[in-house]
Amino acid sequence: MDGTKPAMESNAEETQEETQESKGCFECCIKCLGGVPYASLVATILCFIGVALFCGCGHVALSGTLTMLDNHFSTVTTDHATLTMVIQIFQYIIYGIASFFFVYAILLLAEGFYTTSAIKKELQSDFKTTACGRCITAFFMFLTYIMFLAFLAIFGFTAIPVFLFFNMWTTCSAMRSPDANITSPESICVDVRQYGIIPWNATPGKACGATLGDICNTSEFYLSYHLYIVAFAGAGATVIALIHYLMILGANWAYLKSAVSTHDYQDIKTKDDQDLEAEARSKEGQNSSSYS
């Protein structure tokens, strides 16, 4: 009996230690999860998805468009040499956009972590926000606004190829429709020269009738059309992510500014209380000396 009692006590102590360790791990996990800026995390994920869709699909769609124009609308290479150069420039710009937004989204996420921890420490009176930190938040807010305007223009520009391909797709669908009573299919044409994509002296410059139907059935047209739609959606998702970032940065800047005002008020109040306390002590000292 005497031997089993110490064993039971040791087991109870081990169980209590394990419980304390598990409780400590749980509290640590809760503390870590509480410091995650979920709004910035959601905006970052949305930004990554949008930029990846826009850049990846846009790059492949531009290549497919150039192949389709080269094979069906501008058979002479010199006629669309300028267009080829412009498409290559756009593809290099896409590389730059992808790299820039990958780094910029990570910086905004890091700024979200910094601001979240700063605000929590401000509430606990353990930390004071510096002017540099507020300036960084304001700078990111200004730069994000510029990026929002730029990507809003890109979003509108991406709608142009979607519109052009949709017109071709609609024309081909109307020609293949059994309800369409078309007596002269060769009179139905799509002339891409009128959109300014290729010059007016390009050969042939347009596709009519059965030729147009064959173009709509090619893999280049089908793939490019759907990739442009996905790239358009990706650009829209990126615009939404940037709007989300702007709201987050605006809220963070307001919180930091409010925290600074609160700290200034607390410092003034603490100083006044100390002055009143010192004045009260001096009066007590004078009274005690007069009684003595």
PDB file of C-alpha atoms in Angstrom:
ATOM      1  CA  MET A   1       0.000   0.000   0.000  1.00  0.00           C
ATOM      2  CA  ASP A   2       2.824   2.404   0.872  1.00  0.00           C
ATOM      3  CA  GLY A   3       4.502   1.709  -2.474  1.00  0.00           C
ATOM      4  CA  THR A   4       1.413   2.378  -4.561  1.00  0.00           C
ATOM      5  CA  LYS A   5       0.684   5.756  -2.948  1.00  0.00           C
ATOM      6  CA  PRO A   6       3.884   7.508  -4.188  1.00  0.00           C
ATOM      7  CA  ALA A   7       3.301   5.979  -7.633  1.00  0.00           C
ATOM      8  CA  MET A   8      -0.206   7.415  -7.744  1.00  0.00           C
ATOM      9  CA  GLU A   9       1.096  10.822  -6.674  1.00  0.00           C
ATOM     10  CA  SER A  10       3.789  10.783  -9.360  1.00  0.00           C
ATOM     11  CA  ASN A  11       1.212   9.847 -12.019  1.00  0.00           C
ATOM     12  CA  ALA A  12      -1.035  12.682 -10.861  1.00  0.00           C
ATOM     13  CA  GLU A  13       1.878  15.118 -11.061  1.00  0.00           C
ATOM     14  CA  GLU A  14       2.748  13.930 -14.581  1.00  0.00           C
ATOM     15  CA  THR A  15      -0.883  14.274 -15.666  1.00  0.00           C
ATOM     16  CA  GLN A  16      -1.015  17.778 -14.204  1.00  0.00           C
ATOM     17  CA  GLU A  17       2.193  18.754 -16.030  1.00  0.00           C
ATOM     18  CA  GLU A  18       0.850  17.381 -19.312  1.00  0.00           C
ATOM     19  CA  THR A  19      -2.374  19.310 -18.790  1.00  0.00           C
ATOM     20  CA  GLN A  20      -0.440  22.515 -18.138  1.00  0.00           C
ATOM     21  CA  GLU A  21       1.726  21.932 -21.222  1.00  0.00           C
ATOM     22  CA  SER A  22      -1.307  21.297 -23.438  1.00  0.00           C
ATOM     23  CA  LYS A  23      -3.000  24.370 -21.987  1.00  0.00           C
ATOM     24  CA  GLY A  24       0.127  26.420 -22.649  1.00  0.00           C
ATOM     25  CA  CYS A  25       0.303  25.180 -26.251  1.00  0.00           C
ATOM     26  CA  PHE A  26      -3.391  25.945 -26.747  1.00  0.00           C
ATOM     27  CA  GLU A  27      -2.991  29.480 -25.397  1.00  0.00           C
ATOM     28  CA  CYS A  28       0.068  29.986 -27.583  1.00  0.00           C
ATOM     29  CA  CYS A  29      -1.861  28.857 -30.667  1.00  0.00           C
ATOM     30  CA  ILE A  30      -4.772  31.145 -29.799  1.00  0.00           C
ATOM     31  CA  LYS A  31      -2.358  34.036 -29.339  1.00  0.00           C
ATOM     32  CA  CYS A  32      -0.678  33.360 -32.683  1.00  0.00           C
ATOM     33  CA  LEU A  33      -4.003  33.044 -34.489  1.00  0.00           C
ATOM     34  CA  GLY A  34      -5.166  36.260 -32.880  1.00  0.00           C
ATOM     35  CA  GLY A  35      -2.219  38.116 -34.411  1.00  0.00           C
ATOM     36  CA  VAL A  36      -2.997  37.052 -37.988  1.00  0.00           C
ATOM     37  CA  PRO A  37      -4.441  39.876 -40.139  1.00  0.00           C
ATOM     38  CA  TYR A  38      -7.168  37.818 -41.776  1.00  0.00           C
ATOM     39  CA  ALA A  39      -8.430  40.683 -43.930  1.00  0.00           C
ATOM     40  CA  SER A  40      -4.948  41.224 -45.413  1.00  0.00           C
ATOM     41  CA  LEU A  41      -4.537  37.467 -45.825  1.00  0.00           C
ATOM     42  CA  VAL A  42      -7.786  37.171 -47.798  1.00  0.00           C
ATOM     43  CA  ALA A  43      -6.840  40.172 -49.961  1.00  0.00           C
ATOM     44  CA  THR A  44      -3.391  38.674 -50.611  1.00  0.00           C
ATOM     45  CA  ILE A  45      -4.811  35.310 -51.676  1.00  0.00           C
ATOM     46  CA  LEU A  46      -7.328  37.048 -53.962  1.00  0.00           C
ATOM     47  CA  CYS A  47      -4.565  39.224 -55.418  1.00  0.00           C
ATOM     48  CA  PHE A  48      -2.339  36.211 -56.102  1.00  0.00           C
ATOM     49  CA  ILE A  49      -5.184  34.343 -57.807  1.00  0.00           C
ATOM     50  CA  GLY A  50      -6.235  37.352 -59.885  1.00  0.00           C
ATOM     51  CA  VAL A  51      -2.723  38.255 -61.029  1.00  0.00           C
ATOM     52  CA  ALA A  52      -1.891  34.614 -61.805  1.00  0.00           C
ATOM     53  CA  LEU A  53      -5.020  34.221 -63.934  1.00  0.00           C
ATOM     54  CA  PHE A  54      -4.505  37.524 -65.720  1.00  0.00           C
ATOM     55  CA  CYS A  55      -0.807  37.070 -66.432  1.00  0.00           C
ATOM     56  CA  GLY A  56      -0.828  33.360 -67.273  1.00  0.00           C
ATOM     57  CA  CYS A  57      -3.961  33.306 -69.406  1.00  0.00           C
ATOM     58  CA  GLY A  58      -3.208  36.682 -70.988  1.00  0.00           C
ATOM     59  CA  HIS A  59       0.269  35.575 -72.062  1.00  0.00           C
ATOM     60  CA  VAL A  60      -0.998  32.389 -73.737  1.00  0.00           C
ATOM     61  CA  ALA A  61      -3.997  34.181 -75.279  1.00  0.00           C
ATOM     62  CA  LEU A  62      -1.747  36.807 -76.892  1.00  0.00           C
ATOM     63  CA  SER A  63       0.409  34.081 -78.439  1.00  0.00           C
ATOM     64  CA  GLY A  64      -2.684  32.308 -79.778  1.00  0.00           C
ATOM     65  CA  THR A  65      -4.047  35.563 -81.196  1.00  0.00           C
ATOM     66  CA  LEU A  66      -0.803  36.238 -83.038  1.00  0.00           C
ATOM     67  CA  THR A  67      -0.819  32.708 -84.488  1.00  0.00           C
ATOM     68  CA  MET A  68      -4.442  33.079 -85.641  1.00  0.00           C
ATOM     69  CA  LEU A  69      -3.786  36.446 -87.293  1.00  0.00           C
ATOM     70  CA  ASP A  70      -0.634  35.133 -88.933  1.00  0.00           C
ATOM     71  CA  ASN A  71      -2.432  32.114 -90.396  1.00  0.00           C
ATOM     72  CA  HIS A  72      -5.762  33.620 -91.448  1.00  0.00           C
ATOM     73  CA  PHE A  73      -5.812  37.434 -91.551  1.00  0.00           C
ATOM     74  CA  SER A  74      -2.301  38.632 -92.321  1.00  0.00           C
ATOM     75  CA  THR A  75      -0.336  36.078 -94.302  1.00  0.00           C
ATOM     76  CA  VAL A  76       2.491  38.522 -95.100  1.00  0.00           C
ATOM     77  CA  THR A  77       4.865  38.802 -92.148  1.00  0.00           C
ATOM     78  CA  THR A  78       5.858  42.400 -92.822  1.00  0.00           C
ATOM     79  CA  ASP A  79       2.230  43.543 -92.641  1.00  0.00           C
ATOM     80  CA  HIS A  80       1.891  42.665 -88.976  1.00  0.00           C
ATOM     81  CA  ALA A  81       5.501  43.194 -87.839  1.00  0.00           C
ATOM     82  CA  THR A  82       4.388  46.115 -85.650  1.00  0.00           C
ATOM     83  CA  LEU A  83       1.631  44.022 -84.101  1.00  0.00           C
ATOM     84  CA  THR A  84       4.113  41.253 -83.331  1.00  0.00           C
ATOM     85  CA  MET A  85       6.405  43.725 -81.579  1.00  0.00           C
ATOM     86  CA  VAL A  86       3.509  45.204 -79.581  1.00  0.00           C
ATOM     87  CA  ILE A  87       2.354  41.745 -78.456  1.00  0.00           C
ATOM     88  CA  GLN A  88       5.888  40.853 -77.372  1.00  0.00           C
ATOM     89  CA  ILE A  89       6.080  44.112 -75.395  1.00  0.00           C
ATOM     90  CA  PHE A  90       2.772  43.277 -73.708  1.00  0.00           C
ATOM     91  CA  GLN A  91       4.093  39.839 -72.803  1.00  0.00           C
ATOM     92  CA  TYR A  92       7.179  41.368 -71.185  1.00  0.00           C
ATOM     93  CA  ILE A  93       4.906  43.794 -69.323  1.00  0.00           C
ATOM     94  CA  ILE A  94       2.943  40.786 -68.069  1.00  0.00           C
ATOM     95  CA  TYR A  95       6.179  39.306 -66.689  1.00  0.00           C
ATOM     96  CA  GLY A  96       6.842  42.562 -64.850  1.00  0.00           C
ATOM     97  CA  ILE A  97       3.284  42.782 -63.498  1.00  0.00           C
ATOM     98  CA  ALA A  98       3.452  39.234 -62.143  1.00  0.00           C
ATOM     99  CA  SER A  99       6.809  39.830 -60.419  1.00  0.00           C
ATOM    100  CA  PHE A 100       5.838  43.217 -59.024  1.00  0.00           C
ATOM    101  CA  PHE A 101       2.508  42.131 -57.562  1.00  0.00           C
ATOM    102  CA  PHE A 102       4.039  39.000 -56.049  1.00  0.00           C
ATOM    103  CA  VAL A 103       6.466  41.150 -54.045  1.00  0.00           C
ATOM    104  CA  TYR A 104       3.990  43.968 -53.390  1.00  0.00           C
ATOM    105  CA  ALA A 105       1.279  41.654 -52.026  1.00  0.00           C
ATOM    106  CA  ILE A 106       3.798  40.099 -49.618  1.00  0.00           C
ATOM    107  CA  LEU A 107       4.823  43.591 -48.447  1.00  0.00           C
ATOM    108  CA  LEU A 108       1.193  44.541 -47.842  1.00  0.00           C
ATOM    109  CA  LEU A 109       0.658  41.303 -45.909  1.00  0.00           C
ATOM    110  CA  ALA A 110       3.743  42.054 -43.796  1.00  0.00           C
ATOM    111  CA  GLU A 111       2.412  45.562 -43.190  1.00  0.00           C
ATOM    112  CA  GLY A 112      -0.856  44.000 -42.051  1.00  0.00           C
ATOM    113  CA  PHE A 113       0.999  41.802 -39.542  1.00  0.00           C
ATOM    114  CA  TYR A 114       2.943  44.813 -38.266  1.00  0.00           C
ATOM    115  CA  THR A 115      -0.112  47.032 -37.888  1.00  0.00           C
ATOM    116  CA  THR A 116      -2.196  44.312 -36.230  1.00  0.00           C
ATOM    117  CA  SER A 117       0.470  43.665 -33.598  1.00  0.00           C
ATOM    118  CA  ALA A 118       1.033  47.399 -33.115  1.00  0.00           C
ATOM    119  CA  ILE A 119      -2.663  48.060 -32.535  1.00  0.00           C
ATOM    120  CA  LYS A 120      -2.925  45.228 -29.996  1.00  0.00           C
ATOM    121  CA  LYS A 121       0.117  46.477 -28.115  1.00  0.00           C
ATOM    122  CA  GLU A 122      -1.280  50.005 -28.238  1.00  0.00           C
ATOM    123  CA  LEU A 123      -4.425  48.747 -26.531  1.00  0.00           C
ATOM    124  CA  GLN A 124      -2.257  47.081 -23.875  1.00  0.00           C
ATOM    125  CA  SER A 125      -0.113  50.238 -23.473  1.00  0.00           C
ATOM    126  CA  ASP A 126       3.011  48.198 -24.225  1.00  0.00           C
ATOM    127  CA  PHE A 127       4.005  49.905 -27.443  1.00  0.00           C
ATOM    128  CA  LYS A 128       3.894  53.313 -29.039  1.00  0.00           C
ATOM    129  CA  THR A 129       3.412  53.745 -32.777  1.00  0.00           C
ATOM    130  CA  THR A 130       6.198  55.720 -34.390  1.00  0.00           C
ATOM    131  CA  ALA A 131       5.714  58.403 -37.003  1.00  0.00           C
ATOM    132  CA  CYS A 132       7.712  56.259 -39.420  1.00  0.00           C
ATOM    133  CA  GLY A 133       5.207  53.412 -39.063  1.00  0.00           C
ATOM    134  CA  ARG A 134       2.299  55.731 -39.818  1.00  0.00           C
ATOM    135  CA  CYS A 135       4.146  57.177 -42.808  1.00  0.00           C
ATOM    136  CA  ILE A 136       4.769  53.669 -44.177  1.00  0.00           C
ATOM    137  CA  THR A 137       1.057  52.882 -43.924  1.00  0.00           C
ATOM    138  CA  ALA A 138       0.176  56.153 -45.661  1.00  0.00           C
ATOM    139  CA  PHE A 139       2.743  55.470 -48.396  1.00  0.00           C
ATOM    140  CA  PHE A 140       1.339  51.991 -49.031  1.00  0.00           C
ATOM    141  CA  MET A 141      -2.159  53.463 -49.149  1.00  0.00           C
ATOM    142  CA  PHE A 142      -1.090  56.015 -51.795  1.00  0.00           C
ATOM    143  CA  LEU A 143       0.815  53.425 -53.857  1.00  0.00           C
ATOM    144  CA  THR A 144      -2.078  50.950 -53.670  1.00  0.00           C
ATOM    145  CA  TYR A 145      -4.428  53.646 -54.934  1.00  0.00           C
ATOM    146  CA  ILE A 146      -2.132  54.235 -57.930  1.00  0.00           C
ATOM    147  CA  MET A 147      -2.008  50.470 -58.572  1.00  0.00           C
ATOM    148  CA  PHE A 148      -5.791  50.340 -58.348  1.00  0.00           C
ATOM    149  CA  LEU A 149      -6.179  53.021 -61.019  1.00  0.00           C
ATOM    150  CA  ALA A 150      -3.617  51.290 -63.257  1.00  0.00           C
ATOM    151  CA  PHE A 151      -5.253  47.882 -62.945  1.00  0.00           C
ATOM    152  CA  LEU A 152      -8.685  49.405 -63.445  1.00  0.00           C
ATOM    153  CA  ALA A 153      -7.410  50.659 -66.814  1.00  0.00           C
ATOM    154  CA  ILE A 154      -5.968  47.193 -67.528  1.00  0.00           C
ATOM    155  CA  PHE A 155      -9.320  45.662 -66.602  1.00  0.00           C
ATOM    156  CA  GLY A 156     -11.057  47.867 -69.165  1.00  0.00           C
ATOM    157  CA  PHE A 157      -8.384  47.179 -71.783  1.00  0.00           C
ATOM    158  CA  THR A 158      -8.756  43.417 -71.282  1.00  0.00           C
ATOM    159  CA  ALA A 159     -12.441  43.701 -72.188  1.00  0.00           C
ATOM    160  CA  ILE A 160     -11.527  44.736 -75.765  1.00  0.00           C
ATOM    161  CA  PRO A 161     -10.251  41.326 -77.003  1.00  0.00           C
ATOM    162  CA  VAL A 162     -13.139  39.623 -75.210  1.00  0.00           C
ATOM    163  CA  PHE A 163     -15.539  41.849 -77.148  1.00  0.00           C
ATOM    164  CA  LEU A 164     -13.809  41.196 -80.482  1.00  0.00           C
ATOM    165  CA  PHE A 165     -13.704  37.436 -80.020  1.00  0.00           C
ATOM    166  CA  PHE A 166     -17.302  37.453 -78.822  1.00  0.00           C
ATOM    167  CA  ASN A 167     -18.369  39.174 -82.048  1.00  0.00           C
ATOM    168  CA  MET A 168     -16.591  36.532 -84.110  1.00  0.00           C
ATOM    169  CA  TRP A 169     -18.075  33.743 -82.003  1.00  0.00           C
ATOM    170  CA  THR A 170     -21.584  35.209 -82.356  1.00  0.00           C
ATOM    171  CA  THR A 171     -21.198  35.550 -86.115  1.00  0.00           C
ATOM    172  CA  CYS A 172     -20.040  31.962 -86.501  1.00  0.00           C
ATOM    173  CA  SER A 173     -22.861  30.715 -84.260  1.00  0.00           C
ATOM    174  CA  ALA A 174     -25.412  32.627 -86.345  1.00  0.00           C
ATOM    175  CA  MET A 175     -24.052  31.059 -89.536  1.00  0.00           C
ATOM    176  CA  ARG A 176     -24.263  27.545 -88.088  1.00  0.00           C
ATOM    177  CA  SER A 177     -27.725  28.037 -86.613  1.00  0.00           C
ATOM    178  CA  PRO A 178     -30.428  25.984 -88.378  1.00  0.00           C
ATOM    179  CA  ASP A 179     -32.907  28.816 -87.857  1.00  0.00           C
ATOM    180  CA  ALA A 180     -30.724  31.239 -89.789  1.00  0.00           C
ATOM    181  CA  ASN A 181     -31.996  31.554 -93.352  1.00  0.00           C
ATOM    182  CA  ILE A 182     -28.788  32.790 -94.977  1.00  0.00           C
ATOM    183  CA  THR A 183     -28.894  32.700 -98.757  1.00  0.00           C
ATOM    184  CA  SER A 184     -25.352  33.993 -99.284  1.00  0.00           C
ATOM    185  CA  PRO A 185     -22.960  32.926 -96.484  1.00  0.00           C
ATOM    186  CA  GLU A 186     -19.993  34.474 -98.278  1.00  0.00           C
ATOM    187  CA  SER A 187     -21.497  37.904 -97.706  1.00  0.00           C
ATOM    188  CA  ILE A 188     -21.032  37.518 -93.930  1.00  0.00           C
ATOM    189  CA  CYS A 189     -17.525  38.629 -93.051  1.00  0.00           C
ATOM    190  CA  VAL A 190     -15.372  39.662 -90.119  1.00  0.00           C
ATOM    191  CA  ASP A 191     -12.841  42.341 -91.028  1.00  0.00           C
ATOM    192  CA  VAL A 192     -10.271  42.768 -88.256  1.00  0.00           C
ATOM    193  CA  ARG A 193      -8.656  45.695 -90.084  1.00  0.00           C
ATOM    194  CA  GLN A 194     -11.475  47.981 -88.954  1.00  0.00           C
ATOM    195  CA  TYR A 195     -10.414  47.466 -85.335  1.00  0.00           C
ATOM    196  CA  GLY A 196      -6.901  48.763 -86.035  1.00  0.00           C
ATOM    197  CA  ILE A 197      -5.259  45.446 -85.143  1.00  0.00           C
ATOM    198  CA  ILE A 198      -3.576  45.105 -88.535  1.00  0.00           C
ATOM    199  CA  PRO A 199      -3.067  47.729 -91.273  1.00  0.00           C
ATOM    200  CA  TRP A 200      -5.545  48.194 -94.134  1.00  0.00           C
ATOM    201  CA  ASN A 201      -3.082  46.818 -96.680  1.00  0.00           C
ATOM    202  CA  ALA A 202      -2.858  43.468 -94.866  1.00  0.00           C
ATOM    203  CA  THR A 203      -3.752  40.389 -96.933  1.00  0.00           C
ATOM    204  CA  PRO A 204      -6.486  39.154 -96.772  1.00  0.00           C
ATOM    205  CA  GLY A 205      -7.509  41.182 -93.707  1.00  0.00           C
ATOM    206  CA  LYS A 206     -10.950  39.619 -93.454  1.00  0.00           C
ATOM    207  CA  ALA A 207     -12.638  36.215 -93.403  1.00  0.00           C
ATOM    208  CA  CYS A 208     -16.000  35.397 -94.926  1.00  0.00           C
ATOM    209  CA  GLY A 209     -18.411  32.490 -95.091  1.00  0.00           C
ATOM    210  CA  ALA A 210     -16.949  29.021 -94.775  1.00  0.00           C
ATOM    211  CA  THR A 211     -13.477  30.442 -94.127  1.00  0.00           C
ATOM    212  CA  LEU A 212     -14.788  32.320 -91.121  1.00  0.00           C
ATOM    213  CA  GLY A 213     -16.495  29.168 -89.873  1.00  0.00           C
ATOM    214  CA  ASP A 214     -13.244  27.226 -90.172  1.00  0.00           C
ATOM    215  CA  ILE A 215     -11.406  29.912 -88.190  1.00  0.00           C
ATOM    216  CA  CYS A 216     -13.949  29.679 -85.371  1.00  0.00           C
ATOM    217  CA  ASN A 217     -13.360  25.925 -85.236  1.00  0.00           C
ATOM    218  CA  THR A 218      -9.591  26.215 -84.829  1.00  0.00           C
ATOM    219  CA  SER A 219      -7.967  25.501 -81.476  1.00  0.00           C
ATOM    220  CA  GLU A 220      -6.232  28.893 -81.506  1.00  0.00           C
ATOM    221  CA  PHE A 221      -9.539  30.749 -81.623  1.00  0.00           C
ATOM    222  CA  TYR A 222     -11.317  28.552 -79.092  1.00  0.00           C
ATOM    223  CA  LEU A 223      -8.437  28.596 -76.614  1.00  0.00           C
ATOM    224  CA  SER A 224      -7.653  32.303 -76.983  1.00  0.00           C
ATOM    225  CA  TYR A 225     -11.300  33.295 -76.597  1.00  0.00           C
ATOM    226  CA  HIS A 226     -11.762  31.435 -73.318  1.00  0.00           C
ATOM    227  CA  LEU A 227      -8.354  32.464 -71.998  1.00  0.00           C
ATOM    228  CA  TYR A 228      -9.204  36.121 -72.599  1.00  0.00           C
ATOM    229  CA  ILE A 229     -12.382  35.623 -70.569  1.00  0.00           C
ATOM    230  CA  VAL A 230     -10.401  34.071 -67.713  1.00  0.00           C
ATOM    231  CA  ALA A 231      -7.781  36.859 -67.920  1.00  0.00           C
ATOM    232  CA  PHE A 232     -10.606  39.413 -67.799  1.00  0.00           C
ATOM    233  CA  ALA A 233     -11.982  37.739 -64.669  1.00  0.00           C
ATOM    234  CA  GLY A 234      -8.475  37.667 -63.154  1.00  0.00           C
ATOM    235  CA  ALA A 235      -8.068  41.391 -63.761  1.00  0.00           C
ATOM    236  CA  GLY A 236     -11.420  41.978 -62.061  1.00  0.00           C
ATOM    237  CA  ALA A 237     -10.361  39.868 -59.070  1.00  0.00           C
ATOM    238  CA  THR A 238      -7.150  41.898 -58.792  1.00  0.00           C
ATOM    239  CA  VAL A 239      -9.127  45.152 -58.831  1.00  0.00           C
ATOM    240  CA  ILE A 240     -11.342  43.811 -56.014  1.00  0.00           C
ATOM    241  CA  ALA A 241      -8.229  42.766 -54.055  1.00  0.00           C
ATOM    242  CA  LEU A 242      -6.742  46.258 -54.413  1.00  0.00           C
ATOM    243  CA  ILE A 243      -9.998  47.835 -53.214  1.00  0.00           C
ATOM    244  CA  HIS A 244      -9.863  45.455 -50.250  1.00  0.00           C
ATOM    245  CA  TYR A 245      -6.269  46.541 -49.558  1.00  0.00           C
ATOM    246  CA  LEU A 246      -7.297  50.192 -49.688  1.00  0.00           C
ATOM    247  CA  MET A 247     -10.021  49.640 -47.084  1.00  0.00           C
ATOM    248  CA  ILE A 248      -7.600  47.731 -44.853  1.00  0.00           C
ATOM    249  CA  LEU A 249      -4.862  50.352 -45.110  1.00  0.00           C
ATOM    250  CA  GLY A 250      -7.337  53.167 -44.509  1.00  0.00           C
ATOM    251  CA  ALA A 251      -8.679  51.430 -41.396  1.00  0.00           C
ATOM    252  CA  ASN A 252      -5.178  50.658 -40.108  1.00  0.00           C
ATOM    253  CA  TRP A 253      -4.052  54.250 -40.591  1.00  0.00           C
ATOM    254  CA  ALA A 254      -7.137  55.526 -38.736  1.00  0.00           C
ATOM    255  CA  TYR A 255      -6.543  53.059 -35.880  1.00  0.00           C
ATOM    256  CA  LEU A 256      -2.904  54.098 -35.564  1.00  0.00           C
ATOM    257  CA  LYS A 257      -3.786  57.783 -35.603  1.00  0.00           C
ATOM    258  CA  SER A 258      -6.468  57.219 -32.976  1.00  0.00           C
ATOM    259  CA  ALA A 259      -4.023  55.248 -30.839  1.00  0.00           C
ATOM    260  CA  VAL A 260      -1.518  58.101 -30.966  1.00  0.00           C
ATOM    261  CA  SER A 261      -4.172  60.576 -29.831  1.00  0.00           C
ATOM    262  CA  THR A 262      -5.174  58.235 -27.006  1.00  0.00           C
ATOM    263  CA  HIS A 263      -1.570  57.888 -25.849  1.00  0.00           C
ATOM    264  CA  ASP A 264      -1.047  61.650 -25.935  1.00  0.00           C
ATOM    265  CA  TYR A 265      -4.157  62.110 -23.825  1.00  0.00           C
ATOM    266  CA  GLN A 266      -3.017  59.455 -21.362  1.00  0.00           C
ATOM    267  CA  ASP A 267       0.432  61.030 -21.099  1.00  0.00           C
ATOM    268  CA  ILE A 268      -1.059  64.455 -20.383  1.00  0.00           C
ATOM    269  CA  LYS A 269      -3.469  62.982 -17.833  1.00  0.00           C
ATOM    270  CA  THR A 270      -0.675  61.053 -16.115  1.00  0.00           C
ATOM    271  CA  LYS A 271       1.466  64.181 -15.939  1.00  0.00           C
ATOM    272  CA  ASP A 272      -1.407  66.200 -14.485  1.00  0.00           C
ATOM    273  CA  ASP A 273      -2.093  63.493 -11.886  1.00  0.00           C
ATOM    274  CA  GLN A 274       1.563  63.466 -10.908  1.00  0.00           C
ATOM    275  CA  ASP A 275       1.574  67.255 -10.562  1.00  0.00           C
ATOM    276  CA  LEU A 276      -1.553  67.144  -8.405  1.00  0.00           C
ATOM    277  CA  GLU A 277      -0.086  64.393  -6.262  1.00  0.00           C
ATOM    278  CA  ALA A 278       3.176  66.310  -5.815  1.00  0.00           C
ATOM    279  CA  GLU A 279       1.230  69.466  -4.917  1.00  0.00           C
ATOM    280  CA  ALA A 280      -0.842  67.522  -2.373  1.00  0.00           C
ATOM    281  CA  ARG A 281       2.300  66.081  -0.780  1.00  0.00           C
ATOM    282  CA  SER A 282       3.888  69.513  -0.511  1.00  0.00           C
ATOM    283  CA  LYS A 283       0.769  70.868   1.193  1.00  0.00           C
ATOM    284  CA  GLU A 284       0.786  67.955   3.629  1.00  0.00           C
ATOM    285  CA  GLY A 285       4.436  68.681   4.373  1.00  0.00           C
ATOM    286  CA  GLN A 286       3.681  72.361   5.032  1.00  0.00           C
ATOM    287  CA  ASN A 287       0.769  71.476   7.303  1.00  0.00           C
ATOM    288  CA  SER A 288       2.811  69.003   9.348  1.00  0.00           C
ATOM    289  CA  SER A 289       5.614  71.533   9.771  1.00  0.00           C
ATOM    290  CA  SER A 290       3.164  74.212  10.934  1.00  0.00           C
ATOM    291  CA  TYR A 291       1.649  71.858  13.546  1.00  0.00           C
ATOM    292  CA  SER A 292       5.041  70.940  14.853  1.00  0.00           C
TER     293      SER A 292
END
